[in-house]
Amino acid sequence: MKLYFAYGSNMWIEQMKARCPEHRKIGTALLSGYRWMITTRGYASVVEAKEDEVEGVLFELSESDERSMDNYEGVADGFYHKFELPVLCNGKSQLALVYIDPITEEGPPKEEYIGRINAGLADACLSNEYVLRQVRKFIPARVQEAVLK
């Protein structure tokens, strides 16, 4: 079993169930020395930022879950690179898999991705300050509009 730090749409429990059926959620975690962003590919990544930090969710993955995650993140095609980085969870520093896009140029999110990120944010229960400071720059909050009859 390996630890995996999710900071994007993989914080959404329904998506994790489909991608990694044997996963186990550990809790919220913190990756120091990075900031959150959307790359020109349209998906979330993190980039080094000495004075910043990224909030996310720590999961435990089986070997088959890890292979599945590698596939979804496009590791073989170079879309994301896989690193083991220290994250802080429940007061304890632990090494966890972190998938990082080699592209560091900012861009707009893919339209379909906005809903998945917001679902992940709802499931993760990250701090409002963090979401406003890092995520909302790229991902708008979507509010259900009432249908007037």
mmCIF file of C-alpha atoms in Angstrom:
data_model
loop_
_atom_site.group_PDB
_atom_site.id
_atom_site.type_symbol
_atom_site.label_atom_id
_atom_site.label_comp_id
_atom_site.label_asym_id
_atom_site.label_seq_id
_atom_site.Cartn_x
_atom_site.Cartn_y
_atom_site.Cartn_z
ATOM 1 C CA MET A 1 0.000 0.000 0.000
ATOM 2 C CA LYS A 2 1.165 3.512 -0.829
ATOM 3 C CA LEU A 3 -0.025 6.912 0.287
ATOM 4 C CA TYR A 4 -1.368 9.268 -2.366
ATOM 5 C CA PHE A 5 -1.949 13.017 -2.006
ATOM 6 C CA ALA A 6 -4.924 14.250 -4.071
ATOM 7 C CA TYR A 7 -5.301 17.998 -4.658
ATOM 8 C CA GLY A 8 -7.589 18.136 -7.712
ATOM 9 C CA SER A 9 -10.608 16.225 -8.971
ATOM 10 C CA ASN A 10 -9.393 13.047 -7.259
ATOM 11 C CA MET A 11 -10.537 14.566 -3.968
ATOM 12 C CA TRP A 12 -14.047 13.714 -5.249
ATOM 13 C CA ILE A 13 -14.957 10.438 -3.550
ATOM 14 C CA GLU A 14 -17.180 9.164 -6.402
ATOM 15 C CA GLN A 15 -14.326 9.602 -8.866
ATOM 16 C CA MET A 16 -11.890 7.851 -6.531
ATOM 17 C CA LYS A 17 -14.310 4.936 -6.112
ATOM 18 C CA ALA A 18 -14.408 4.495 -9.894
ATOM 19 C CA ARG A 19 -10.671 4.932 -10.451
ATOM 20 C CA CYS A 20 -9.267 3.233 -7.363
ATOM 21 C CA PRO A 21 -11.869 0.860 -5.885
ATOM 22 C CA GLU A 22 -9.552 -0.390 -3.123
ATOM 23 C CA HIS A 23 -8.560 3.081 -1.859
ATOM 24 C CA ARG A 24 -8.937 4.175 1.740
ATOM 25 C CA LYS A 25 -9.265 7.817 2.748
ATOM 26 C CA ILE A 26 -6.861 8.820 5.517
ATOM 27 C CA GLY A 27 -7.787 12.503 5.916
ATOM 28 C CA THR A 28 -6.877 16.021 4.892
ATOM 29 C CA ALA A 29 -3.207 16.743 4.357
ATOM 30 C CA LEU A 30 -0.830 19.588 3.557
ATOM 31 C CA LEU A 31 1.940 19.771 0.937
ATOM 32 C CA SER A 32 4.365 22.558 1.852
ATOM 33 C CA GLY A 33 6.514 24.457 -0.603
ATOM 34 C CA TYR A 34 4.006 24.289 -3.478
ATOM 35 C CA ARG A 35 1.033 26.242 -4.797
ATOM 36 C CA TRP A 36 -2.057 25.042 -6.670
ATOM 37 C CA MET A 37 -2.731 25.939 -10.303
ATOM 38 C CA ILE A 38 -4.420 24.984 -13.549
ATOM 39 C CA THR A 39 -1.961 24.422 -16.401
ATOM 40 C CA THR A 40 -2.433 25.229 -20.076
ATOM 41 C CA ARG A 41 -3.591 21.604 -20.422
ATOM 42 C CA GLY A 42 -6.677 22.627 -18.410
ATOM 43 C CA TYR A 43 -6.119 20.442 -15.354
ATOM 44 C CA ALA A 44 -4.795 20.982 -11.826
ATOM 45 C CA SER A 45 -1.174 20.728 -10.882
ATOM 46 C CA VAL A 46 1.170 22.089 -8.248
ATOM 47 C CA VAL A 47 4.329 24.142 -8.723
ATOM 48 C CA GLU A 48 7.130 24.863 -6.323
ATOM 49 C CA ALA A 49 6.502 27.984 -4.249
ATOM 50 C CA LYS A 50 8.723 28.158 -1.196
ATOM 51 C CA GLU A 51 6.360 30.134 1.036
ATOM 52 C CA ASP A 52 3.112 28.417 -0.009
ATOM 53 C CA GLU A 53 1.243 25.183 0.629
ATOM 54 C CA VAL A 54 -1.411 23.007 -0.985
ATOM 55 C CA GLU A 55 -4.289 21.457 0.927
ATOM 56 C CA GLY A 56 -5.603 18.099 -0.223
ATOM 57 C CA VAL A 57 -6.686 14.624 0.776
ATOM 58 C CA LEU A 58 -4.440 11.715 1.698
ATOM 59 C CA PHE A 59 -5.482 8.265 0.487
ATOM 60 C CA GLU A 60 -4.007 4.812 0.805
ATOM 61 C CA LEU A 61 -3.795 2.951 -2.519
ATOM 62 C CA SER A 62 -3.288 -0.700 -3.347
ATOM 63 C CA GLU A 63 -0.822 -1.676 -6.106
ATOM 64 C CA SER A 64 -3.671 -2.049 -8.596
ATOM 65 C CA ASP A 65 -5.082 1.343 -7.531
ATOM 66 C CA GLU A 66 -1.659 2.910 -8.113
ATOM 67 C CA ARG A 67 -1.457 1.388 -11.607
ATOM 68 C CA SER A 68 -4.957 2.690 -12.313
ATOM 69 C CA MET A 69 -4.018 6.164 -11.082
ATOM 70 C CA ASP A 70 -0.866 6.126 -13.225
ATOM 71 C CA ASN A 71 -3.081 5.340 -16.211
ATOM 72 C CA TYR A 72 -5.654 8.057 -15.453
ATOM 73 C CA GLU A 73 -2.926 10.642 -14.865
ATOM 74 C CA GLY A 74 -1.147 9.746 -18.118
ATOM 75 C CA VAL A 75 2.203 8.948 -16.508
ATOM 76 C CA ALA A 76 3.364 6.731 -19.424
ATOM 77 C CA ASP A 77 2.584 9.551 -21.880
ATOM 78 C CA GLY A 78 4.355 12.198 -19.765
ATOM 79 C CA PHE A 79 1.204 14.173 -18.902
ATOM 80 C CA TYR A 80 1.984 13.905 -15.184
ATOM 81 C CA HIS A 81 5.186 12.900 -13.438
ATOM 82 C CA LYS A 82 4.981 10.943 -10.209
ATOM 83 C CA PHE A 83 6.930 12.017 -7.121
ATOM 84 C CA GLU A 84 7.105 10.926 -3.499
ATOM 85 C CA LEU A 85 6.929 14.073 -1.397
ATOM 86 C CA PRO A 86 6.425 14.709 2.329
ATOM 87 C CA VAL A 87 2.903 15.706 3.333
ATOM 88 C CA LEU A 88 1.594 16.529 6.781
ATOM 89 C CA CYS A 89 -1.482 14.618 7.946
ATOM 90 C CA ASN A 90 -2.765 14.382 11.518
ATOM 91 C CA GLY A 91 0.409 16.076 12.761
ATOM 92 C CA LYS A 92 2.672 13.488 11.126
ATOM 93 C CA SER A 93 4.925 13.934 8.072
ATOM 94 C CA GLN A 94 4.647 11.047 5.611
ATOM 95 C CA LEU A 95 5.859 10.404 2.074
ATOM 96 C CA ALA A 96 3.030 10.299 -0.445
ATOM 97 C CA LEU A 97 2.672 9.988 -4.201
ATOM 98 C CA VAL A 98 2.031 13.357 -5.822
ATOM 99 C CA TYR A 99 1.283 13.651 -9.542
ATOM 100 C CA ILE A 100 2.670 16.870 -11.060
ATOM 101 C CA ASP A 101 2.217 18.169 -14.597
ATOM 102 C CA PRO A 102 5.603 19.127 -16.107
ATOM 103 C CA ILE A 103 3.874 22.138 -17.694
ATOM 104 C CA THR A 104 4.081 25.113 -15.336
ATOM 105 C CA GLU A 105 2.306 27.695 -17.481
ATOM 106 C CA GLU A 106 -1.099 28.752 -16.154
ATOM 107 C CA GLY A 107 -4.233 28.390 -18.244
ATOM 108 C CA PRO A 108 -8.011 28.116 -18.011
ATOM 109 C CA PRO A 109 -9.676 24.902 -16.793
ATOM 110 C CA LYS A 110 -11.430 22.511 -19.158
ATOM 111 C CA GLU A 111 -15.164 23.158 -18.859
ATOM 112 C CA GLU A 112 -15.937 19.562 -17.790
ATOM 113 C CA TYR A 113 -13.256 19.773 -15.111
ATOM 114 C CA ILE A 114 -14.886 22.636 -13.190
ATOM 115 C CA GLY A 115 -17.710 20.456 -11.868
ATOM 116 C CA ARG A 116 -15.347 17.650 -10.874
ATOM 117 C CA ILE A 117 -13.080 20.041 -8.975
ATOM 118 C CA ASN A 118 -16.049 21.576 -7.159
ATOM 119 C CA ALA A 119 -17.347 18.093 -6.240
ATOM 120 C CA GLY A 120 -13.892 17.272 -4.902
ATOM 121 C CA LEU A 121 -13.770 20.481 -2.891
ATOM 122 C CA ALA A 122 -17.175 19.673 -1.367
ATOM 123 C CA ASP A 123 -16.000 16.190 -0.344
ATOM 124 C CA ALA A 124 -12.591 17.319 0.922
ATOM 125 C CA CYS A 125 -13.784 20.096 3.259
ATOM 126 C CA LEU A 126 -10.605 22.137 2.827
ATOM 127 C CA SER A 127 -10.256 25.508 4.535
ATOM 128 C CA ASN A 128 -12.258 28.349 2.990
ATOM 129 C CA GLU A 129 -9.201 30.608 3.142
ATOM 130 C CA TYR A 130 -7.184 28.133 1.055
ATOM 131 C CA VAL A 131 -9.945 27.592 -1.527
ATOM 132 C CA LEU A 132 -10.460 31.339 -1.950
ATOM 133 C CA ARG A 133 -6.734 32.104 -2.123
ATOM 134 C CA GLN A 134 -5.593 29.304 -4.427
ATOM 135 C CA VAL A 135 -8.448 27.539 -6.219
ATOM 136 C CA ARG A 136 -11.041 30.229 -6.983
ATOM 137 C CA LYS A 137 -8.500 32.114 -9.092
ATOM 138 C CA PHE A 138 -8.977 29.295 -11.637
ATOM 139 C CA ILE A 139 -12.198 27.456 -10.746
ATOM 140 C CA PRO A 140 -15.454 29.371 -10.293
ATOM 141 C CA ALA A 141 -17.942 28.174 -7.703
ATOM 142 C CA ARG A 142 -21.012 26.876 -9.476
ATOM 143 C CA VAL A 143 -24.352 27.642 -7.910
ATOM 144 C CA GLN A 144 -27.469 25.716 -8.928
ATOM 145 C CA GLU A 145 -29.801 28.147 -10.595
ATOM 146 C CA ALA A 146 -33.484 27.906 -9.720
ATOM 147 C CA VAL A 147 -35.729 27.283 -12.672
ATOM 148 C CA LEU A 148 -38.510 29.831 -12.688
ATOM 149 C CA LYS A 149 -41.854 28.634 -13.964
#
